[in-house]
Coordinates of C-alpha atoms and ligand atoms in Angstrom, one line a residue:
Chain R
M11 CA -1.9 3.9 -38.0
N12 CA -5.6 4.1 -37.5
V13 CA -6.4 6.4 -34.5
R14 CA -9.5 5.4 -32.7
V15 CA -11.5 8.3 -31.6
A16 CA -14.0 7.7 -28.7
V17 CA -17.5 8.6 -29.7
Q18 CA -19.5 5.4 -29.1
P19 CA -18.1 2.1 -28.0
E20 CA -17.7 -0.4 -30.8
T21 CA -20.3 -2.9 -29.6
E22 CA -23.9 -3.8 -30.3
R23 CA -24.5 -4.6 -26.7
R24 CA -26.1 -1.8 -24.7
F25 CA -26.6 -1.4 -21.0
D26 CA -30.0 0.3 -20.6
R27 CA -30.7 1.9 -17.3
N28 CA -33.9 2.7 -15.6
A29 CA -33.9 4.9 -12.6
E30 CA -37.3 3.6 -11.5
D31 CA -36.1 0.0 -11.6
P32 CA -32.4 0.2 -10.8
R33 CA -30.2 -2.9 -10.6
S34 CA -29.2 -2.1 -7.1
E35 CA -30.9 -0.8 -4.0
D36 CA -30.7 2.9 -3.3
F37 CA -28.3 3.1 -0.4
H38 CA -29.9 6.5 0.6
D39 CA -33.0 4.7 1.8
H40 CA -31.0 2.7 4.2
L41 CA -28.9 5.6 5.4
F42 CA -32.0 7.8 6.1
A43 CA -33.8 4.9 7.8
L44 CA -30.8 4.4 10.1
E45 CA -30.6 8.1 10.8
E46 CA -34.3 8.1 11.8
E47 CA -33.6 5.3 14.1
G48 CA -30.9 7.3 15.8
E49 CA -28.1 4.9 14.6
L50 CA -26.1 7.5 12.8
V51 CA -26.0 11.0 11.4
V52 CA -26.1 11.7 7.7
Q53 CA -24.1 14.8 6.6
R54 CA -26.2 16.5 3.9
V55 CA -24.6 17.7 0.7
P56 CA -24.5 21.5 1.1
E57 CA -25.8 23.9 -1.5
P58 CA -24.9 24.9 -4.1
F59 CA -24.6 21.5 -5.7
I60 CA -24.8 20.1 -9.3
E61 CA -26.8 17.0 -10.0
V62 CA -25.4 14.3 -12.2
M63 CA -26.4 10.8 -13.2
T64 CA -24.8 7.6 -11.7
K65 CA -24.5 4.1 -13.2
Y66 CA -28.0 2.9 -12.6
G67 CA -29.7 6.2 -13.5
R68 CA -30.0 7.7 -10.1
T69 CA -29.1 11.3 -9.3
K70 CA -26.0 12.3 -7.3
K71 CA -25.4 15.7 -5.8
I72 CA -21.9 17.1 -6.2
P73 CA -21.2 20.0 -3.8
L74 CA -19.2 23.0 -5.1
D75 CA -18.7 25.0 -2.0
Q76 CA -17.4 24.3 1.5
T77 CA -15.5 21.2 0.6
W78 CA -13.2 19.4 3.1
H79 CA -10.2 18.2 1.2
H80 CA -9.6 14.6 2.1
K81 CA -6.1 14.3 0.7
S82 CA -4.3 11.3 -0.8
C83 CA -1.1 9.8 0.5
G84 CA 0.5 9.1 -2.9
Q85 CA -0.6 12.4 -4.4
C86 CA 0.6 14.5 -1.6
G87 CA 3.7 12.4 -1.0
H88 CA 5.0 11.8 -4.5
I89 CA 3.1 13.8 -7.1
P90 CA 2.0 16.9 -5.1
G91 CA 1.0 18.9 -8.2
Y92 CA -2.0 16.6 -8.3
S93 CA -3.6 17.8 -5.1
T94 CA -2.3 21.3 -5.5
S95 CA -4.1 21.5 -8.8
I96 CA -7.4 20.3 -7.3
I97 CA -7.2 23.0 -4.6
W98 CA -6.1 25.7 -7.1
I99 CA -9.1 24.9 -9.3
V100 CA -11.5 25.3 -6.3
R101 CA -9.9 28.6 -5.5
K102 CA -10.1 29.8 -9.1
L103 CA -13.8 29.0 -9.2
G104 CA -14.2 31.1 -6.1
Y105 CA -15.5 28.5 -3.7
D106 CA -14.6 28.1 -0.1
Y107 CA -12.7 25.0 1.1
L108 CA -10.7 23.5 4.0
D109 CA -7.4 21.8 3.7
P110 CA -7.4 20.0 7.1
T111 CA -4.6 18.6 9.2
D112 CA -7.2 16.6 11.3
Q113 CA -7.2 14.0 8.6
T114 CA -5.5 10.6 8.3
S115 CA -5.1 8.4 5.3
C116 CA -8.0 6.1 4.6
T117 CA -5.3 3.4 5.1
A118 CA -6.8 1.3 2.3
W119 CA -3.6 1.3 0.2
N120 CA -2.0 -0.6 3.1
Y121 CA -5.1 -2.8 3.6
Y122 CA -5.3 -3.9 0.0
A123 CA -1.5 -4.5 0.0
S124 CA -1.0 -6.3 3.3
A125 CA -4.3 -7.1 5.0
T126 CA -2.8 -6.0 8.3
S127 CA -6.2 -4.6 9.4
N128 CA -9.8 -5.6 9.5
A129 CA -13.3 -4.4 8.7
P130 CA -14.0 -2.6 12.0
A131 CA -10.6 -0.8 12.0
Q132 CA -11.1 0.3 8.4
A133 CA -14.6 1.5 9.0
A134 CA -13.4 3.3 12.2
V135 CA -10.7 5.1 10.2
A136 CA -13.2 6.2 7.6
H137 CA -15.7 7.4 10.2
R138 CA -13.0 9.2 12.2
N139 CA -12.3 11.3 9.1
F140 CA -16.0 11.7 8.3
A141 CA -16.6 13.0 11.9
A142 CA -13.6 15.3 11.6
A143 CA -15.1 16.9 8.5
Y144 CA -18.6 17.0 10.0
E145 CA -17.2 18.9 13.1
T146 CA -16.0 21.7 10.8
G147 CA -19.2 22.0 8.8
Y148 CA -17.3 21.3 5.6
Y149 CA -18.2 18.4 3.3
P150 CA -15.7 15.7 2.4
L151 CA -14.2 15.8 -1.1
I152 CA -12.2 12.6 -1.5
H153 CA -9.0 13.1 -3.5
C154 CA -8.0 9.5 -3.8
G155 CA -9.8 6.9 -5.9
T156 CA -8.9 4.1 -3.5
S157 CA -10.2 6.1 -0.5
Y158 CA -13.4 6.8 -2.5
G159 CA -13.8 3.1 -3.4
H160 CA -12.9 1.9 0.1
Y161 CA -15.3 4.4 1.8
K162 CA -18.1 3.1 -0.4
E163 CA -17.2 -0.4 0.8
T164 CA -17.2 0.6 4.4
R165 CA -20.5 2.4 3.9
E166 CA -22.0 -0.8 2.5
E167 CA -20.7 -2.8 5.5
I168 CA -21.8 -0.2 8.1
M169 CA -25.3 -0.1 6.5
H170 CA -25.8 -3.9 6.3
H171 CA -24.1 -5.2 9.5
A172 CA -25.6 -4.1 12.7
E173 CA -22.9 -5.7 14.8
L174 CA -20.1 -3.9 12.9
R175 CA -22.1 -0.6 13.2
K176 CA -22.3 -1.1 17.0
Q177 CA -18.6 -1.9 17.2
V178 CA -17.6 1.2 15.2
R179 CA -20.0 3.4 17.1
E180 CA -18.3 2.3 20.3
V181 CA -14.9 3.1 19.0
M182 CA -16.1 6.5 17.9
G183 CA -17.6 6.9 21.3
K184 CA -14.1 6.4 22.8
L185 CA -12.9 9.2 20.5
G186 CA -15.8 11.4 21.6
K187 CA -17.2 11.4 18.1
P188 CA -20.6 10.6 16.6
L189 CA -21.1 8.0 13.8
V190 CA -21.5 10.2 10.8
I191 CA -21.7 9.3 7.1
P192 CA -21.9 11.7 4.2
E193 CA -25.1 11.6 2.1
E194 CA -22.9 11.1 -1.0
I195 CA -19.3 10.0 -1.1
V196 CA -17.8 12.4 -3.6
H197 CA -14.5 12.0 -5.5
Y198 CA -12.7 15.2 -6.6
S199 CA -12.9 14.0 -10.3
E200 CA -16.7 14.2 -9.9
Y201 CA -16.3 17.8 -8.7
I202 CA -14.2 18.5 -11.8
H203 CA -16.7 16.7 -14.0
A204 CA -19.6 18.6 -12.5
A205 CA -17.8 21.9 -12.8
R206 CA -16.4 21.2 -16.3
N207 CA -18.3 23.9 -18.1
M208 CA -17.1 26.5 -15.5
I209 CA -13.6 25.2 -16.0
A210 CA -13.9 25.4 -19.8
E211 CA -15.2 29.0 -19.5
R212 CA -11.9 29.9 -17.8
Q213 CA -9.8 28.1 -20.3
V214 CA -6.9 30.2 -21.7
F215 CA -5.1 27.6 -23.9
D216 CA -6.5 25.9 -27.0
F217 CA -6.3 22.1 -26.5
S218 CA -8.0 21.1 -29.8
D219 CA -4.7 19.7 -31.1
I220 CA -4.1 17.5 -28.0
G221 CA -4.8 13.8 -28.3
V222 CA -5.7 12.2 -25.0
C223 CA -6.0 8.6 -23.9
I224 CA -8.0 8.1 -20.7
H225 CA -7.4 5.6 -18.0
P226 CA -10.4 5.2 -15.7
A227 CA -9.5 4.2 -12.2
C228 CA -10.7 0.7 -11.1
H229 CA -11.5 1.7 -7.6
Y230 CA -13.6 4.6 -9.0
Y231 CA -16.0 2.6 -11.1
K232 CA -15.5 -1.1 -10.4
L233 CA -15.6 -1.1 -6.6
V234 CA -19.2 -0.3 -5.5
E235 CA -20.0 0.7 -9.1
E236 CA -23.4 2.4 -8.4
D237 CA -21.8 5.7 -7.3
A238 CA -19.8 6.4 -10.4
I239 CA -21.0 9.1 -12.9
Y240 CA -22.4 8.1 -16.3
D241 CA -23.8 10.4 -18.9
E242 CA -25.9 9.4 -22.0
D243 CA -23.9 12.0 -24.0
I244 CA -20.6 10.5 -23.2
Y245 CA -19.8 7.0 -24.6
G246 CA -23.6 6.7 -25.0
G247 CA -23.8 6.1 -21.2
Q248 CA -21.9 2.9 -21.6
R249 CA -18.7 3.9 -19.8
T250 CA -18.1 6.2 -16.9
A251 CA -18.2 9.8 -18.0
T252 CA -15.8 11.1 -15.4
V253 CA -12.5 12.4 -16.8
T254 CA -13.7 12.0 -20.5
G255 CA -16.3 14.7 -19.7
V256 CA -13.8 17.4 -18.7
V257 CA -11.2 16.4 -21.4
T258 CA -14.0 16.8 -24.0
A259 CA -15.3 20.0 -22.5
L260 CA -11.7 21.4 -22.8
G261 CA -11.8 20.7 -26.6
A262 CA -9.1 18.0 -26.6
E263 CA -9.5 14.8 -28.7
V264 CA -10.2 11.7 -26.7
R265 CA -8.7 8.7 -28.5
D266 CA -9.9 5.2 -27.7
Y267 CA -7.8 2.1 -27.2
S268 CA -8.7 -1.5 -26.8
T269 CA -7.4 -2.0 -23.2
F270 CA -9.5 0.9 -21.8
F271 CA -11.0 -1.3 -19.1
D272 CA -7.7 -2.9 -17.9
C273 CA -6.3 -1.8 -14.6
C274 CA -2.9 0.1 -14.6
G275 CA -0.9 -2.6 -12.7
F276 CA -0.5 -0.7 -9.5
G277 CA -1.4 -3.8 -7.4
F278 CA -1.0 -2.0 -4.0
R279 CA 1.7 -4.3 -2.7
H280 CA 3.2 -4.8 -6.2
I281 CA 4.1 -1.1 -6.7
L282 CA 6.0 -1.3 -3.5
V283 CA 7.6 -4.7 -3.3
S284 CA 6.9 -6.5 -6.7
R285 CA 7.4 -3.7 -9.2
D286 CA 8.4 -6.1 -12.1
F287 CA 4.7 -7.0 -12.3
T288 CA 3.6 -3.3 -12.2
R289 CA 6.0 -2.2 -14.8
S290 CA 5.2 -5.1 -17.2
F291 CA 1.5 -4.6 -16.9
A292 CA 1.6 -0.8 -17.2
T293 CA 3.8 -1.1 -20.3
L294 CA 2.4 -4.1 -22.1
R295 CA -1.3 -3.6 -21.4
K296 CA -1.6 0.1 -21.2
I297 CA 1.1 2.5 -22.6
E298 CA 2.2 0.4 -25.5
V299 CA -1.4 -0.3 -26.6
M300 CA -2.2 3.4 -26.3
K301 CA 0.8 4.3 -28.4
E302 CA 0.1 1.7 -31.1
E303 CA -3.6 2.3 -31.4
A304 CA -4.0 6.0 -30.5
D305 CA -0.6 7.7 -30.3
P306 CA -1.8 10.2 -27.6
D307 CA 0.0 13.3 -26.5
V308 CA -0.9 12.6 -22.9
V309 CA -2.6 10.1 -20.7
I310 CA -5.1 11.5 -18.3
S311 CA -6.3 9.5 -15.2
H312 CA -8.0 10.3 -11.9
D313 CA -6.3 8.4 -9.3
T314 CA -3.1 8.4 -7.3
G315 CA -1.9 4.9 -8.1
C316 CA -2.8 5.1 -11.8
V317 CA -1.0 8.3 -12.5
T318 CA 2.1 7.1 -10.5
T319 CA 2.1 3.7 -12.1
L320 CA 1.6 4.8 -15.7
D321 CA 4.1 7.6 -15.4
K322 CA 6.9 6.0 -13.4
S323 CA 6.8 2.6 -15.1
Q324 CA 7.9 4.0 -18.5
Y325 CA 11.5 4.8 -17.7
A326 CA 12.8 1.3 -17.0
T327 CA 10.8 -0.5 -19.7
G328 CA 11.8 2.2 -22.3
V329 CA 15.5 2.3 -21.4
A330 CA 16.1 -1.4 -20.5
H331 CA 13.7 -3.1 -22.9
G332 CA 13.3 -0.6 -25.7
A333 CA 9.5 -0.6 -25.1
N334 CA 7.3 1.7 -27.2
V335 CA 6.7 4.2 -24.4
G336 CA 7.2 7.9 -23.7
V337 CA 3.8 9.5 -23.1
P338 CA 3.4 12.0 -20.3
V339 CA 0.8 11.1 -17.6
M340 CA -1.1 13.5 -15.4
S341 CA -4.4 13.8 -13.6
D342 CA -7.5 15.5 -14.8
S343 CA -6.9 18.2 -12.2
Q344 CA -3.5 19.0 -13.6
F345 CA -4.8 18.9 -17.2
S346 CA -7.7 21.2 -16.3
A347 CA -5.5 23.5 -14.3
L348 CA -3.0 23.9 -17.2
A349 CA -6.0 24.7 -19.5
M350 CA -7.0 27.4 -17.1
G351 CA -3.5 28.9 -17.1
A352 CA -2.0 27.3 -14.0
H353 CA 1.7 27.5 -13.7
P354 CA 3.2 24.1 -14.7
Y355 CA 5.7 24.1 -11.9
R356 CA 4.3 26.3 -9.1
I357 CA 0.9 24.6 -9.3
C358 CA 1.0 21.5 -11.5
Q359 CA 4.5 20.6 -10.1
L360 CA 5.3 18.6 -13.2
H361 CA 9.0 18.4 -12.2
W362 CA 7.9 15.6 -9.9
H363 CA 6.8 13.5 -12.9
S364 CA 9.2 11.1 -14.6
T365 CA 8.1 10.9 -18.3
E366 CA 9.1 13.8 -20.5
Y367 CA 6.2 16.3 -20.6
R368 CA 7.8 19.4 -22.1
P369 CA 6.9 18.7 -25.8
L370 CA 3.3 18.4 -24.5
L371 CA 3.5 21.8 -22.8
E372 CA 4.9 23.3 -26.1
K373 CA 2.0 21.8 -28.0
M374 CA -0.4 23.4 -25.5
G375 CA 1.2 26.7 -26.1
I376 CA 2.8 26.9 -22.6
D377 CA 6.2 28.5 -22.3
H378 CA 7.9 26.0 -20.0
E379 CA 11.3 27.6 -20.2
K380 CA 10.0 30.9 -18.8
A381 CA 7.9 29.0 -16.2
W382 CA 11.0 27.0 -15.1
A383 CA 13.0 30.2 -14.8
E384 CA 10.3 31.7 -12.6
F385 CA 10.2 28.7 -10.4
Q386 CA 14.0 28.7 -10.1
Q387 CA 13.7 32.3 -8.8
D388 CA 11.1 31.1 -6.2
L389 CA 13.6 28.4 -5.1
E390 CA 16.3 31.1 -4.9
D391 CA 14.0 33.2 -2.6
L392 CA 13.5 30.2 -0.4
K393 CA 17.2 29.3 -0.3
S394 CA 18.3 32.9 0.5
G395 CA 15.8 33.0 3.4
K396 CA 13.8 35.8 1.7
K397 CA 10.8 33.5 2.1
D398 CA 10.2 30.4 4.2
Y399 CA 7.5 29.0 2.0
L400 CA 5.8 29.7 -1.2
T401 CA 2.2 30.6 -0.4
W402 CA -1.1 30.8 -2.4
E403 CA -0.8 34.5 -2.1
D404 CA 2.7 34.5 -3.6
I405 CA 1.6 32.7 -6.7
E406 CA -1.8 34.2 -7.1
N407 CA -0.6 37.8 -6.9
Chain E
M4 CA -11.5 -34.7 -0.3
G5 CA -10.7 -32.0 -2.9
L6 CA -10.2 -32.5 -6.6
F7 CA -6.4 -31.9 -6.5
A8 CA -3.5 -33.5 -4.7
D9 CA -3.1 -31.9 -1.2
K10 CA 0.0 -29.7 -1.4
Y11 CA 0.2 -29.2 2.3
P12 CA -0.3 -32.7 3.8
D13 CA 1.7 -31.8 6.9
V14 CA -1.0 -29.4 8.0
S15 CA -4.0 -31.3 9.4
Y16 CA -7.4 -31.2 7.8
E17 CA -8.8 -29.9 11.1
E18 CA -6.5 -26.9 11.0
K19 CA -7.4 -26.1 7.4
L20 CA -11.0 -26.4 8.3
R21 CA -10.6 -24.1 11.3
L22 CA -9.1 -21.4 9.0
W23 CA -11.9 -21.9 6.4
D24 CA -14.5 -21.4 9.2
E25 CA -12.8 -18.2 10.1
V26 CA -13.1 -17.0 6.5
K27 CA -16.8 -17.9 6.4
A28 CA -17.4 -16.2 9.7
D29 CA -16.4 -12.9 8.3
A30 CA -19.5 -10.8 8.0
R31 CA -18.6 -9.7 4.5
F32 CA -18.1 -13.2 3.1
P33 CA -21.7 -14.0 2.2
D34 CA -21.8 -10.8 0.1
Y35 CA -18.6 -11.8 -1.8
L36 CA -19.6 -15.3 -2.9
Y37 CA -23.0 -16.6 -4.3
G38 CA -21.7 -19.7 -6.1
C39 CA -19.9 -19.7 -9.4
Y40 CA -20.8 -20.4 -13.0
E41 CA -17.2 -21.0 -13.9
C42 CA -17.6 -18.7 -16.8
G43 CA -14.2 -17.2 -16.5
I44 CA -15.3 -13.6 -17.0
C45 CA -13.4 -12.6 -13.8
V46 CA -10.2 -14.2 -15.3
S47 CA -10.5 -12.2 -18.5
A48 CA -10.6 -9.0 -16.5
C49 CA -7.9 -9.9 -14.1
P50 CA -4.5 -8.3 -14.4
S51 CA -2.7 -10.8 -12.1
A52 CA -4.0 -13.8 -14.2
R53 CA -2.1 -12.4 -17.2
F54 CA 1.3 -12.5 -15.4
Y55 CA 1.0 -15.2 -12.7
D56 CA -0.3 -18.7 -12.4
F57 CA -3.3 -17.3 -10.8
S58 CA -7.1 -17.4 -11.3
P59 CA -9.9 -15.7 -9.5
R60 CA -12.2 -18.3 -11.0
K61 CA -10.3 -21.0 -9.2
I62 CA -10.5 -19.0 -6.0
A63 CA -14.3 -18.6 -6.4
Q64 CA -14.7 -22.3 -7.3
A65 CA -12.7 -23.6 -4.4
A66 CA -14.6 -21.4 -2.0
A67 CA -18.0 -22.4 -3.5
R68 CA -17.1 -26.1 -3.3
E69 CA -15.5 -25.6 0.1
D70 CA -12.5 -27.5 -1.1
I71 CA -10.6 -27.2 2.2
E72 CA -7.2 -28.4 1.0
L73 CA -7.2 -26.2 -2.1
I74 CA -8.4 -23.2 -0.2
Y75 CA -5.5 -23.7 2.2
E76 CA -3.1 -23.9 -0.7
Q77 CA -4.5 -20.7 -2.3
M78 CA -4.3 -19.0 1.1
N79 CA -0.6 -19.7 1.0
D80 CA 0.4 -19.6 -2.6
D81 CA -2.0 -17.5 -4.5
V82 CA -3.7 -14.7 -2.6
W83 CA -0.7 -12.4 -2.5
N84 CA -0.6 -12.3 -6.3
C85 CA -3.9 -10.5 -6.5
S86 CA -3.8 -6.8 -7.4
Q87 CA -6.9 -5.9 -5.5
C88 CA -8.2 -4.0 -8.4
F89 CA -11.7 -5.5 -8.2
S90 CA -12.0 -5.9 -12.0
C91 CA -13.4 -9.3 -11.1
N92 CA -16.5 -7.5 -9.6
R93 CA -18.0 -7.7 -13.1
C94 CA -18.9 -11.3 -12.3
P95 CA -22.4 -12.1 -13.6
R96 CA -23.0 -14.1 -10.4
Q97 CA -22.4 -10.9 -8.4
N98 CA -19.3 -12.5 -6.7
S99 CA -16.3 -10.5 -5.7
P100 CA -13.4 -12.9 -6.0
G101 CA -11.1 -10.0 -5.0
G102 CA -13.2 -9.6 -1.8
V103 CA -12.9 -13.3 -1.0
I104 CA -9.1 -12.8 -1.4
T105 CA -9.1 -9.9 1.0
V106 CA -10.8 -12.1 3.6
L107 CA -8.4 -15.0 2.9
R108 CA -5.4 -12.7 3.3
E109 CA -6.8 -11.3 6.5
V110 CA -7.3 -14.8 8.0
A111 CA -3.7 -15.7 6.9
V112 CA -2.3 -12.6 8.7
N113 CA -4.5 -13.2 11.7
N114 CA -3.2 -16.7 12.1
G115 CA 0.4 -15.8 11.5
L116 CA 0.8 -18.0 8.4
K117 CA 4.4 -18.3 7.4
S118 CA 3.5 -17.4 3.8
A119 CA 1.8 -14.2 5.0
A120 CA 4.9 -13.2 7.0
Q121 CA 7.1 -13.9 3.9
A122 CA 4.8 -11.9 1.7
L123 CA 5.1 -9.0 4.0
E124 CA 8.9 -9.1 4.3
G125 CA 10.3 -5.9 3.1
Y126 CA 6.9 -4.3 3.5
S127 CA 7.0 -3.7 7.3
R128 CA 8.4 -0.1 7.0
I129 CA 5.3 0.7 5.0
V130 CA 3.0 -0.7 7.8
Y131 CA 5.1 1.3 10.3
K132 CA 4.6 4.4 8.2
I133 CA 0.8 4.1 7.8
M134 CA 0.1 3.0 11.4
G135 CA 2.6 5.4 13.0
T136 CA 2.3 8.6 10.9
G137 CA -1.2 8.3 9.5
T138 CA -0.1 8.5 5.9
Q139 CA 1.1 5.6 3.7
V140 CA 4.1 7.0 1.9
S141 CA 6.3 10.0 2.6
P142 CA 8.2 12.3 0.3
D143 CA 11.5 11.2 1.8
M144 CA 10.9 7.6 0.6
L145 CA 11.8 8.9 -2.9
Q146 CA 15.4 7.7 -2.8
P147 CA 17.2 6.6 -6.0
D148 CA 18.3 3.3 -4.4
A149 CA 14.7 2.5 -3.5
F150 CA 13.2 3.4 -6.9
P151 CA 16.1 2.8 -9.4
D152 CA 13.6 1.9 -12.1
W153 CA 11.8 5.3 -11.9
G154 CA 14.7 7.0 -13.6
P155 CA 17.1 9.9 -12.8
Q156 CA 14.3 12.2 -11.8
V157 CA 14.0 10.4 -8.5
K158 CA 17.5 11.6 -7.5
Q159 CA 16.6 15.1 -8.4
V160 CA 13.5 15.0 -6.2
S161 CA 15.5 13.5 -3.3
D162 CA 18.3 16.1 -3.7
E163 CA 15.9 19.0 -3.7
L164 CA 13.3 17.5 -1.4
D165 CA 13.2 20.1 1.4
L166 CA 13.3 23.0 -1.0
W167 CA 10.7 21.6 -3.3
R168 CA 8.4 20.8 -0.4
R169 CA 8.6 24.3 0.8
A170 CA 7.7 25.5 -2.6
L171 CA 4.3 23.9 -2.4
P172 CA 1.5 26.4 -2.0
P173 CA -0.8 24.2 0.3
E174 CA 0.8 24.7 3.7
T175 CA -0.2 21.1 4.8
L176 CA 2.3 19.8 2.2
H177 CA 5.5 21.2 3.6
T178 CA 6.3 17.9 5.2
T179 CA 9.0 15.4 4.2
K180 CA 8.3 12.6 6.6
A181 CA 4.6 12.3 6.0
S182 CA 2.4 12.9 2.9
W183 CA 0.8 15.9 4.7
Q184 CA 0.9 17.4 8.2
V185 CA -1.3 15.3 10.5
D186 CA -2.3 16.8 13.9
E187 CA -1.0 15.0 17.0
R188 CA -4.6 14.7 18.4
T189 CA -5.5 13.0 15.1
L190 CA -2.7 10.5 15.4
I191 CA -3.8 9.7 19.0
E192 CA -7.3 9.0 17.7
L193 CA -5.8 6.7 15.0
Y194 CA -3.7 4.8 17.6
L195 CA -6.8 4.3 19.7
I196 CA -8.5 2.8 16.7
W197 CA -5.7 0.3 16.1
Y198 CA -5.7 -0.7 19.8
N199 CA -9.5 -1.0 20.0
T200 CA -10.0 -3.1 16.9
G201 CA -7.4 -5.8 17.4
V202 CA -5.0 -4.5 14.7
M203 CA -2.0 -4.4 17.0
D204 CA -2.6 -8.2 17.7
M205 CA -2.7 -8.8 14.0
I206 CA 0.7 -7.1 13.5
A207 CA 2.1 -9.2 16.4
N208 CA 1.0 -12.3 14.6
V209 CA 3.1 -11.6 11.5
D210 CA 5.9 -9.4 12.8
E211 CA 6.6 -9.2 16.4
G212 CA 9.5 -6.8 16.0
L213 CA 7.3 -4.3 14.2
N214 CA 4.7 -4.7 16.8
L215 CA 7.2 -3.8 19.5
I216 CA 8.5 -0.7 17.6
L217 CA 4.9 0.5 16.9
S218 CA 3.8 -0.1 20.5
D219 CA 6.7 2.0 21.8
V220 CA 5.8 4.9 19.6
M221 CA 2.1 4.7 20.2
E222 CA 2.0 3.9 23.9
E223 CA 4.3 6.8 24.7
M224 CA 2.0 9.2 22.9
L225 CA -1.2 7.7 24.3
E226 CA 0.1 7.7 27.9
E227 CA 1.2 11.3 27.6
A228 CA -2.3 12.1 26.4
G229 CA -3.7 10.3 29.5
Y230 CA -4.8 7.0 27.9
E231 CA -4.2 3.6 29.6
I232 CA -3.4 0.8 27.2
Ligands
SF4_26 S1 -17.0 -14.3 -13.2 FE1 -18.0 -15.0 -11.3 S2 -19.2 -16.8 -12.0 FE2 -17.7 -16.4 -13.6 S3 -16.0 -17.7 -13.0 FE3 -15.6 -15.7 -12.1 S4 -16.4 -15.9 -10.0 FE4 -17.3 -17.6 -11.2
SF4_27 S1 -9.1 -8.1 -7.5 FE1 -7.5 -9.7 -7.7 S2 -8.6 -11.4 -8.6 FE2 -9.9 -9.6 -8.9 S3 -9.4 -8.9 -11.0 FE3 -8.1 -7.8 -9.6 S4 -6.2 -8.9 -9.4 FE4 -7.7 -10.3 -10.3

């Protein structure tokens, strides 16, 4: 087998960017003009921030401190180590954050699945959350790739359609909230990408033996593509740098495969009511191709649906159809947290994942048996009533 | 006349035209379709095209040609196959066939098309979850009979659910009926959004029973908070 290692894409074609002459308008010009006209308020990225390059060569500010954690339904509901790892990393880096209860889902999973909503409702849900963050003084950090994608869509719609803007402003008025929009819509994986060197400085396990296949999330870089991070040093600036950047910074080996650009098969409605499609696509177009071409130790992605789909689809296709599967799947936040010494169960919560991950932990040098015993003791403490909950303080002390 | 045989001759041309006019009236539509080269780049990127008799190129073509009969057929037979991944946004004509599909679906729901109601059968508990609790899925949905294909680990999660949730360090995640703890005030604001943007009417068009259940839950909370519906 010939393992393909990602350095430069195998193509002669190049996408050359020019920040002076980008292919799309700079949405900031519109936002600030609307703000000046008193139509809306733009929440500025607080300092300190890190500047990165986006698809068309513009600069995007990624805030480090005072982040308002806009959580994800599927992460918190079904793979909670995903979001726990994000927050743990922020805590470890020593930055302030807020984990709000005044937050709803973006509701876009449902919208893309069932269309039982409309543009004004979707924009109003987005702006209610933006206003809730603004009221606290913290800056929205979006955990879900679909929320991130959908919020970029609603931003485009709000900027370009005065009638919609008026309608949403009226709804916000009924809630007693202003129409606020963040200067940048920031995905948590961009935070991790921007902070990757700080994360690598705190690395305690050697990942140089770990082979990784990366699955980039469609709603991150295909939906309103101009906000996604690119970097000339990563894939020659030809693919999004997010995820690959941190995996490389941690010294792991990124292995390329031919269906990198394919979606995972989540399908929004399919994962819930037509999972035969989801399973087939995830297996035939992603996991089996990765296995055959790159034989990774782990698949790393940066969105709720992708991690869920790629992890959960492997059981049935492996057992029932003998498919060439069996690769653990996790988020860049879990992977980074493990590198920094996070507990695989208390923080990364890997026991919620389906595909066998213990050989990977062993290869990383992590003693999962000891960790599991510690976690079982935590559960005993909860069962016996010694503790009601496990807290950050419990696990950090 | 369209290029293909009309698959729904019992539905009048005027009715099909009326639905198409609704699609075109959506403010987003002009940004989703600029014509079509028929290059097929969208199809090569499309996951649904690999597994279904489905083509974003045909959707874009029918819309660009304003083939009223074919659009009606697609609105019934095709749009629910789309994965809404937006891989088709790489279209060199700057189209978004996936975006066109979003609008087609919305018009289908708004007009209570039977195919839309059928596509959403089995899905109503999810709509209830998102609209009623403010989060799309909940930990207690992880039941082995609901996800038999996800392996034995689902049973372990469901057996240990309460304990495992209490073992999560972020205190917002101790919930089992919602993905995270959402404030009551926040839910009230969400309900006000549904009522003030016509979403409750959309639900009534495809699932009257669901609309009644949701209205019960929401109106009680809204009235208690002093809002008239
Ligand atoms: S990629 Fe665009 S132009 Fe080409 S067939 Fe699809 S919609 Fe038409
Ligand atoms: S959004 Fe729909 S039509 Fe477009 S590529 Fe994805 S599945 Fe295909």
